[in-house]
Short mmCIF file of C-alpha atoms in Angstrom, two decimals:
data_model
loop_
_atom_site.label_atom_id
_atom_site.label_comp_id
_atom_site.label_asym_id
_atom_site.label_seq_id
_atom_site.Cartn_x
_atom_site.Cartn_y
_atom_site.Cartn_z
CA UNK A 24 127.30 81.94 118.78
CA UNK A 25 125.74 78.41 119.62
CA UNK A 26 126.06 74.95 119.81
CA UNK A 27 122.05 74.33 119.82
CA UNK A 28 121.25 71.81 117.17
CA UNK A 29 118.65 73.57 114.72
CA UNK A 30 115.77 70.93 113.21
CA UNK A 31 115.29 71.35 109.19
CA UNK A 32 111.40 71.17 110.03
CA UNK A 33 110.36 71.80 105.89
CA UNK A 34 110.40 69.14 103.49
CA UNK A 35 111.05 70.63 99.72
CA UNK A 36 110.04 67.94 97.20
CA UNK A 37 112.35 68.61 93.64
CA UNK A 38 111.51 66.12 90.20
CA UNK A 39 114.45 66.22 87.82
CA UNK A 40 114.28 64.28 84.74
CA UNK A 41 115.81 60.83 86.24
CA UNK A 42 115.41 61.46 89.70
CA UNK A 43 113.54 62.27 93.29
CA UNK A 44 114.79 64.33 95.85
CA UNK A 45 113.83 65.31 99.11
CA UNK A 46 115.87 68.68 100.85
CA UNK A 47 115.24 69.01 104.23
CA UNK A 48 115.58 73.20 105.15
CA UNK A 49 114.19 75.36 107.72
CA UNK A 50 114.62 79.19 107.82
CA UNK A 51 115.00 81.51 110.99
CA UNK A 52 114.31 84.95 111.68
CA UNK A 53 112.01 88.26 110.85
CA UNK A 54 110.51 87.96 107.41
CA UNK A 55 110.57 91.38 107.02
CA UNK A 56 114.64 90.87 107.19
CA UNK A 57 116.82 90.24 104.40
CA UNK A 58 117.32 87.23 103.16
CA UNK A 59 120.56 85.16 103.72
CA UNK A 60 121.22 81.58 102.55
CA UNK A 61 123.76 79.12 103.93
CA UNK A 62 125.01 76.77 101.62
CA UNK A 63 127.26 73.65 102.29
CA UNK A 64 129.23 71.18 100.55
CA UNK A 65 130.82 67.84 101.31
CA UNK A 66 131.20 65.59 102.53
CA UNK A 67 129.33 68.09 105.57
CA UNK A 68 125.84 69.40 106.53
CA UNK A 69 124.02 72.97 107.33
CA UNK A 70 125.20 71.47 110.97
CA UNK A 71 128.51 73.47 109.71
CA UNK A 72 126.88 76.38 109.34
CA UNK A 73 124.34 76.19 112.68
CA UNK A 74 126.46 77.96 115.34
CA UNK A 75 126.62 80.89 113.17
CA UNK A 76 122.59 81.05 112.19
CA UNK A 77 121.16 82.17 115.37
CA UNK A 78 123.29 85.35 115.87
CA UNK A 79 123.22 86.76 112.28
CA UNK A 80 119.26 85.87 112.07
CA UNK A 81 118.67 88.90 114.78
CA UNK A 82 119.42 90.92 111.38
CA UNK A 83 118.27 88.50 108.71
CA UNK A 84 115.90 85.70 107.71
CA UNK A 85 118.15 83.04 107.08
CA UNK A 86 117.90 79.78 104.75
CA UNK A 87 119.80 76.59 105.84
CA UNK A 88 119.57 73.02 104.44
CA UNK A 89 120.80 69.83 103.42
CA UNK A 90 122.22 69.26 100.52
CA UNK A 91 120.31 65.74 98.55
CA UNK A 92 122.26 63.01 100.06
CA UNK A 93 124.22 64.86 102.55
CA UNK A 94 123.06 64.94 106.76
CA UNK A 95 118.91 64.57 106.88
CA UNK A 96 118.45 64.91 102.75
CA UNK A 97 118.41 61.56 101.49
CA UNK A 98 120.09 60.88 97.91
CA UNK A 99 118.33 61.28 94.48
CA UNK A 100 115.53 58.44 94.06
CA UNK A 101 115.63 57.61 90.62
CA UNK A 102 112.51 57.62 88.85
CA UNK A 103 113.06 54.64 86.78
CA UNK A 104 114.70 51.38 87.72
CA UNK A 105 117.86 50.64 85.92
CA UNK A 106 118.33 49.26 82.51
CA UNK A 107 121.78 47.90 82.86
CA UNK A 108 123.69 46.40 85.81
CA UNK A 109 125.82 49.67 86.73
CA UNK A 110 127.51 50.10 89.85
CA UNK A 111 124.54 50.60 92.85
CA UNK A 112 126.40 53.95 93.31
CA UNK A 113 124.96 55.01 89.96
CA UNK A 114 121.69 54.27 90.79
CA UNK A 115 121.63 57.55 92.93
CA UNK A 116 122.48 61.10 91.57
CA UNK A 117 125.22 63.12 93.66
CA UNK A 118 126.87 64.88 90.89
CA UNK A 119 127.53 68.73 91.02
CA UNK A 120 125.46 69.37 88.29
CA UNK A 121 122.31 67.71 90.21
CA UNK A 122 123.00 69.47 93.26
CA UNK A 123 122.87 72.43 91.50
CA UNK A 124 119.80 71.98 89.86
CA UNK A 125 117.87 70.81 93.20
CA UNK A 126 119.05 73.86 94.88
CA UNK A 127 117.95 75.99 92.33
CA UNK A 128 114.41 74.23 92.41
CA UNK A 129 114.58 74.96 96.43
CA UNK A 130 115.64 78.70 95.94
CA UNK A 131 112.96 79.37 93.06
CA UNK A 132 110.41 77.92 95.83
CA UNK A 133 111.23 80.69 98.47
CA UNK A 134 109.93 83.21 96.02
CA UNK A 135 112.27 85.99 96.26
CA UNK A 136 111.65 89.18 94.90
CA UNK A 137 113.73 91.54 92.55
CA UNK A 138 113.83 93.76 95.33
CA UNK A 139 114.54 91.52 98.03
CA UNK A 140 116.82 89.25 97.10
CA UNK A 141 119.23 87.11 98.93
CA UNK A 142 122.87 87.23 100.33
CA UNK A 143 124.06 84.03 99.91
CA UNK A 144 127.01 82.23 101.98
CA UNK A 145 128.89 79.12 100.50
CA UNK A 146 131.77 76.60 101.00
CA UNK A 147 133.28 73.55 99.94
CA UNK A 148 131.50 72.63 96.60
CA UNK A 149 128.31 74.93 97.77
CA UNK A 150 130.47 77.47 95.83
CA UNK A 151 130.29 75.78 92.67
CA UNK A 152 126.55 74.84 93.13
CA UNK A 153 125.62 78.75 93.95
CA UNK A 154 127.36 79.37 91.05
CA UNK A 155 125.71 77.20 88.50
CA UNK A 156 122.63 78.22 90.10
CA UNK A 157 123.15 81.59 88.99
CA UNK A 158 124.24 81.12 85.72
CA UNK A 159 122.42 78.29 84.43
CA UNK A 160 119.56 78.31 86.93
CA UNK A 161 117.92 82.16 86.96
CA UNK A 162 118.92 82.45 90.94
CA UNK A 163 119.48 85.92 91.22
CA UNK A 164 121.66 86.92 94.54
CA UNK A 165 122.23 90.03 96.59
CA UNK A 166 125.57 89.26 97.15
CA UNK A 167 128.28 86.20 97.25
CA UNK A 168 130.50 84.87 100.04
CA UNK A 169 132.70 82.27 98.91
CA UNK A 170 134.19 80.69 101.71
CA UNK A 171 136.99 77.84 100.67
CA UNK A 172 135.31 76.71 97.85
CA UNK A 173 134.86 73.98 94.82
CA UNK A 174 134.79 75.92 91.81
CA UNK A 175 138.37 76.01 90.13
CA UNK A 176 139.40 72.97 88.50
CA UNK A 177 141.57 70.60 89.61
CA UNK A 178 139.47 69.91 92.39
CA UNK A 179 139.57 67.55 95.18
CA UNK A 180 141.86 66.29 97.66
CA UNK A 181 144.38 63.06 97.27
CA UNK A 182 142.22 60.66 98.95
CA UNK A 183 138.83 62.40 97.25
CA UNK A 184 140.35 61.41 93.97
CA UNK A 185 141.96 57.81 95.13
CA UNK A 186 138.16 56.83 96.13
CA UNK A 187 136.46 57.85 92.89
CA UNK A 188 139.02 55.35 91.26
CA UNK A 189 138.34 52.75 93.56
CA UNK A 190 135.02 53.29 94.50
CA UNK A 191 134.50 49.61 94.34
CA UNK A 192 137.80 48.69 97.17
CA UNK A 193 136.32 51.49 99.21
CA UNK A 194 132.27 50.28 99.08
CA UNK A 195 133.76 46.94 100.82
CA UNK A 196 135.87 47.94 103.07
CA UNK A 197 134.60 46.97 106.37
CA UNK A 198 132.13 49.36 108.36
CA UNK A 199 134.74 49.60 111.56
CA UNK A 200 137.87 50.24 109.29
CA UNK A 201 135.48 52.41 106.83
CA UNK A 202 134.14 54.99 110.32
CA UNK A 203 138.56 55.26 110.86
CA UNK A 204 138.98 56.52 107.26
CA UNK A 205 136.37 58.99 107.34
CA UNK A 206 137.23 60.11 111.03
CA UNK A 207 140.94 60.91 109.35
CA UNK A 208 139.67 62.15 106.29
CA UNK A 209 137.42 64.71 108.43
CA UNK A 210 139.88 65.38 110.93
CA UNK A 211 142.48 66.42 108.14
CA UNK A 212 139.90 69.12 106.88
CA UNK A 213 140.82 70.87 109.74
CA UNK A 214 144.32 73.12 110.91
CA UNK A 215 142.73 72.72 115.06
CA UNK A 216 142.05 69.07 116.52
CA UNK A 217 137.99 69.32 116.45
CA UNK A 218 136.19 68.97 119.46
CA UNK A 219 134.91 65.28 119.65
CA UNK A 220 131.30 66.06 119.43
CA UNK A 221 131.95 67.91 116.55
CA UNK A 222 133.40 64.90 114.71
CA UNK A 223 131.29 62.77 115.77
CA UNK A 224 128.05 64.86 114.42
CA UNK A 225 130.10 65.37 110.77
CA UNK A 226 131.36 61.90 110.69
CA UNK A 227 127.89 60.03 111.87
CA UNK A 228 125.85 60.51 108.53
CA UNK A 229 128.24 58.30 106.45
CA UNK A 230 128.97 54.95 108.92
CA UNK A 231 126.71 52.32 109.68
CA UNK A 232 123.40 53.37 111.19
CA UNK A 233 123.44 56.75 109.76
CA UNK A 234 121.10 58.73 107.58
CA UNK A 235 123.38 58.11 104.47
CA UNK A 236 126.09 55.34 105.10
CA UNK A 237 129.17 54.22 103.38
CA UNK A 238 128.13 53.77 99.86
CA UNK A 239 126.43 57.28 99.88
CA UNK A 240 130.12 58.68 101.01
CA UNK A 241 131.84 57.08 98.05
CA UNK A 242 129.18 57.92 95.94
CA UNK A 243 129.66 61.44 96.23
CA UNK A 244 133.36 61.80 95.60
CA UNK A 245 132.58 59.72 92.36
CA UNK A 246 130.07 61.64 91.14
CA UNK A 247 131.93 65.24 91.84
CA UNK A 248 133.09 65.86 87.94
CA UNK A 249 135.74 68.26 86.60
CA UNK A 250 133.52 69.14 84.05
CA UNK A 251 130.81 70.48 86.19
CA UNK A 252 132.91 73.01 86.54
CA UNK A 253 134.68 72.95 83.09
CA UNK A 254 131.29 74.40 81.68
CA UNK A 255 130.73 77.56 83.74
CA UNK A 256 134.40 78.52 84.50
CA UNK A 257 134.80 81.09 81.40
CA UNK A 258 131.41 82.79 82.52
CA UNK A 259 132.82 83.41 86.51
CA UNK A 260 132.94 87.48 85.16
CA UNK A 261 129.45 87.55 84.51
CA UNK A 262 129.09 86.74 88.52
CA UNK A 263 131.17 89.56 89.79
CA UNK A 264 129.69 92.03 87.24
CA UNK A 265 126.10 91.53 88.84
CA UNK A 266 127.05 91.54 92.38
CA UNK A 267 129.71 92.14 94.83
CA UNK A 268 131.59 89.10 95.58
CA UNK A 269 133.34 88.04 98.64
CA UNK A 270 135.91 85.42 98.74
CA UNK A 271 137.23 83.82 102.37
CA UNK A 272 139.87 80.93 102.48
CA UNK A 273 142.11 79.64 104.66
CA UNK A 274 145.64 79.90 104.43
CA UNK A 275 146.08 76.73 105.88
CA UNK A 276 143.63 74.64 103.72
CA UNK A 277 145.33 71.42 103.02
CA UNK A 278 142.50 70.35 100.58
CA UNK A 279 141.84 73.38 98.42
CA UNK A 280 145.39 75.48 98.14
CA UNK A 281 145.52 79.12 99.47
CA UNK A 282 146.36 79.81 95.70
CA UNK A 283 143.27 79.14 94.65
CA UNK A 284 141.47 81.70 96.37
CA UNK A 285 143.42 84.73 94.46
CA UNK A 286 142.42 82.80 91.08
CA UNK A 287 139.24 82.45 91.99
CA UNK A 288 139.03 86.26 92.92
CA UNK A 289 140.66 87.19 89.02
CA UNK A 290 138.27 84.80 87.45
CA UNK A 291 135.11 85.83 89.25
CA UNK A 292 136.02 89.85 89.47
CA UNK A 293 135.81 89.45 93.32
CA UNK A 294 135.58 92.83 95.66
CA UNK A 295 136.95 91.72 98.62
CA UNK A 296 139.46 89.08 99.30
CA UNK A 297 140.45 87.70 102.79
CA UNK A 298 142.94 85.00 103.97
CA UNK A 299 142.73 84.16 107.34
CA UNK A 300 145.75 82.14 109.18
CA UNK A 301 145.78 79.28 111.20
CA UNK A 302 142.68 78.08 109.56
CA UNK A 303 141.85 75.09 107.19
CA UNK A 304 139.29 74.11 105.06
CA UNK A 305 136.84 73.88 108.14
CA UNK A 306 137.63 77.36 108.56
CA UNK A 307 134.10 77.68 110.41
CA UNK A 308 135.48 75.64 113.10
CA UNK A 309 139.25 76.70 113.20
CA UNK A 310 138.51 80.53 113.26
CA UNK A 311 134.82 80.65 114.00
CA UNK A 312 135.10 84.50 115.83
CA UNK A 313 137.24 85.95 113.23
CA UNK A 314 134.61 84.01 110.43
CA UNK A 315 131.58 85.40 111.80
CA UNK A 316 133.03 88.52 111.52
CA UNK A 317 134.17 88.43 108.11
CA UNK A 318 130.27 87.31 107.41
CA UNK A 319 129.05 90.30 109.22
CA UNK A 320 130.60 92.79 108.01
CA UNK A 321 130.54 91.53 104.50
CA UNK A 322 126.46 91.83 104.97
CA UNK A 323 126.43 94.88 106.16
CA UNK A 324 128.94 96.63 103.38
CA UNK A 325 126.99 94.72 100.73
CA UNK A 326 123.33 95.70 102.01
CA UNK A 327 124.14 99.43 101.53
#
């Protein structure tokens, strides 16, 4: 695998009802490969998924890109000014149910075909967002990787739910004291100290200077509602009955409980499940060897 920083060269323009947004994706390898989709969730970036893109696209075309409001994607635009005077943080639409939407919009844009369609690798609340997709959205998927994901409520960690009730506290907190609290926050995500460079490139989008900033970080954790995934919970079957489904977790994930993963697995009708130790939620960091291979081999036993 690499470190090499891959550019999301496209620009994918989406119009929801209220809002604007602008996902910035790219795609590597043969198009006469299959297709494979990287999806990530937050508060992270496809840079999560880059080290694993340019070995696995020597056997696939691969999709990677930032979620609206998350690394080079900037937040929802909304189409009409507001009508009240609402928190600023409303102004811009984060929620799950948008993200799901605007994915959707990007995935119906790659024109897939019946008979080529794509294997598709999530985490973090990119599982939840892959899976309204597919329910409420039409995106149809080879197969589904679920690597330590959103998608069974409760969600979120302690401090994700303390700054949705204080978003306000948080949005003034000053921007030195603000970059400690997400370095900590980050750093906590995973069971391995991360390499600096690493934490600096997940932690620079949300301080001062960076392509989202502070009030984009809270905004995100207030927007991320239970009900999101209240409403396509009881239809998780219909997932596994289409397509195989992989699920991948950590056992040391100190946001999203190891327990989670084997409900997931009953809800969803899941083929395979793997656990994999000394790993937390940034599993892609912690374990990255014994990850890719998980990946790989999951491709190639659901491509026959």
């Amino acid at each position: 695998m690499t470190s090499k920083l891959i550019v999301l060269t496209e620009c994918f323009i989406h119009r929801s009802s209220t809002h604007e947004y602008s996902i910035r994706w790219t795609s590597i390898g043969s198009d006469n490969s299959p297709p494979l989709i990287f999806v990530h969730g937050t508060p992270w970036s496809s840079y999560v998924w880059q080290r694993y893109v340019e070995a696995l696209s020597l056997r696939h075309k691969i999709y990677i890109f930032d979620n609206p409001g998350f690394g080079e994607s900037p937040g929802g635009r909304p189409l009409q000014a507001p009508t009240s005077t609402d928190d600023k943080i409303s102004e811009f639409d984060s929620s799950l149910a948008g993200q799901a939407e605007a994915f959707a919009a990007l995935y119906h844009s790659w024109n897939f075909t019946s008979d080529r369609l794509p294997h598709i690798v999530a985490h973090d609340n990119g599982g939840l967002i892959t899976l309204r997709a597919n329910l409420l959205h039409s995106c149809r998927y080879a197969s589904l990787c679920l690597v330590d994901v959103v998608a069974v409520r409760p969600f979120g960690s302690p401090f994700f739910r303390l700054v949705a009730q204080n978003s306000s506290v948080f949005t003034s907190i000053p921007d030195t004291i603000f970059q400690g609290i997400v370095r900590a926050y980050i750093q906590d995500a995973s069971f391995r100290p991360l390499p600096k460079h690493v934490e600096d490139t997940l932690v620079k989008p949300w301080i001062a200077g960076g392509s989202q900033g502070q009030v984009a970080f809270i905004r995100q954790m207030v927007q991320a509602d239970q009900r999101h995934a209240e409403e396509v919970e009881g239809r998780y079957a219909e997932v596994g009955s289409a397509m195989p489904v992989k699920v991948i977790w950590g056992k040391d994930d100190r946001w999203i409980p190891v327990e989670r993963a084997e409900k997931l697995a009953s809800m969803v009708g899941a083929t395979e499940v793997v656990l994999i130790g000394e790993a937390g939620h940034l599993i892609m960091f912690d374990q990255p060897e014994r990850l890719a291979t998980e990946i790989s081999i999951w491709l190639m036993e659901a491509s026959r």
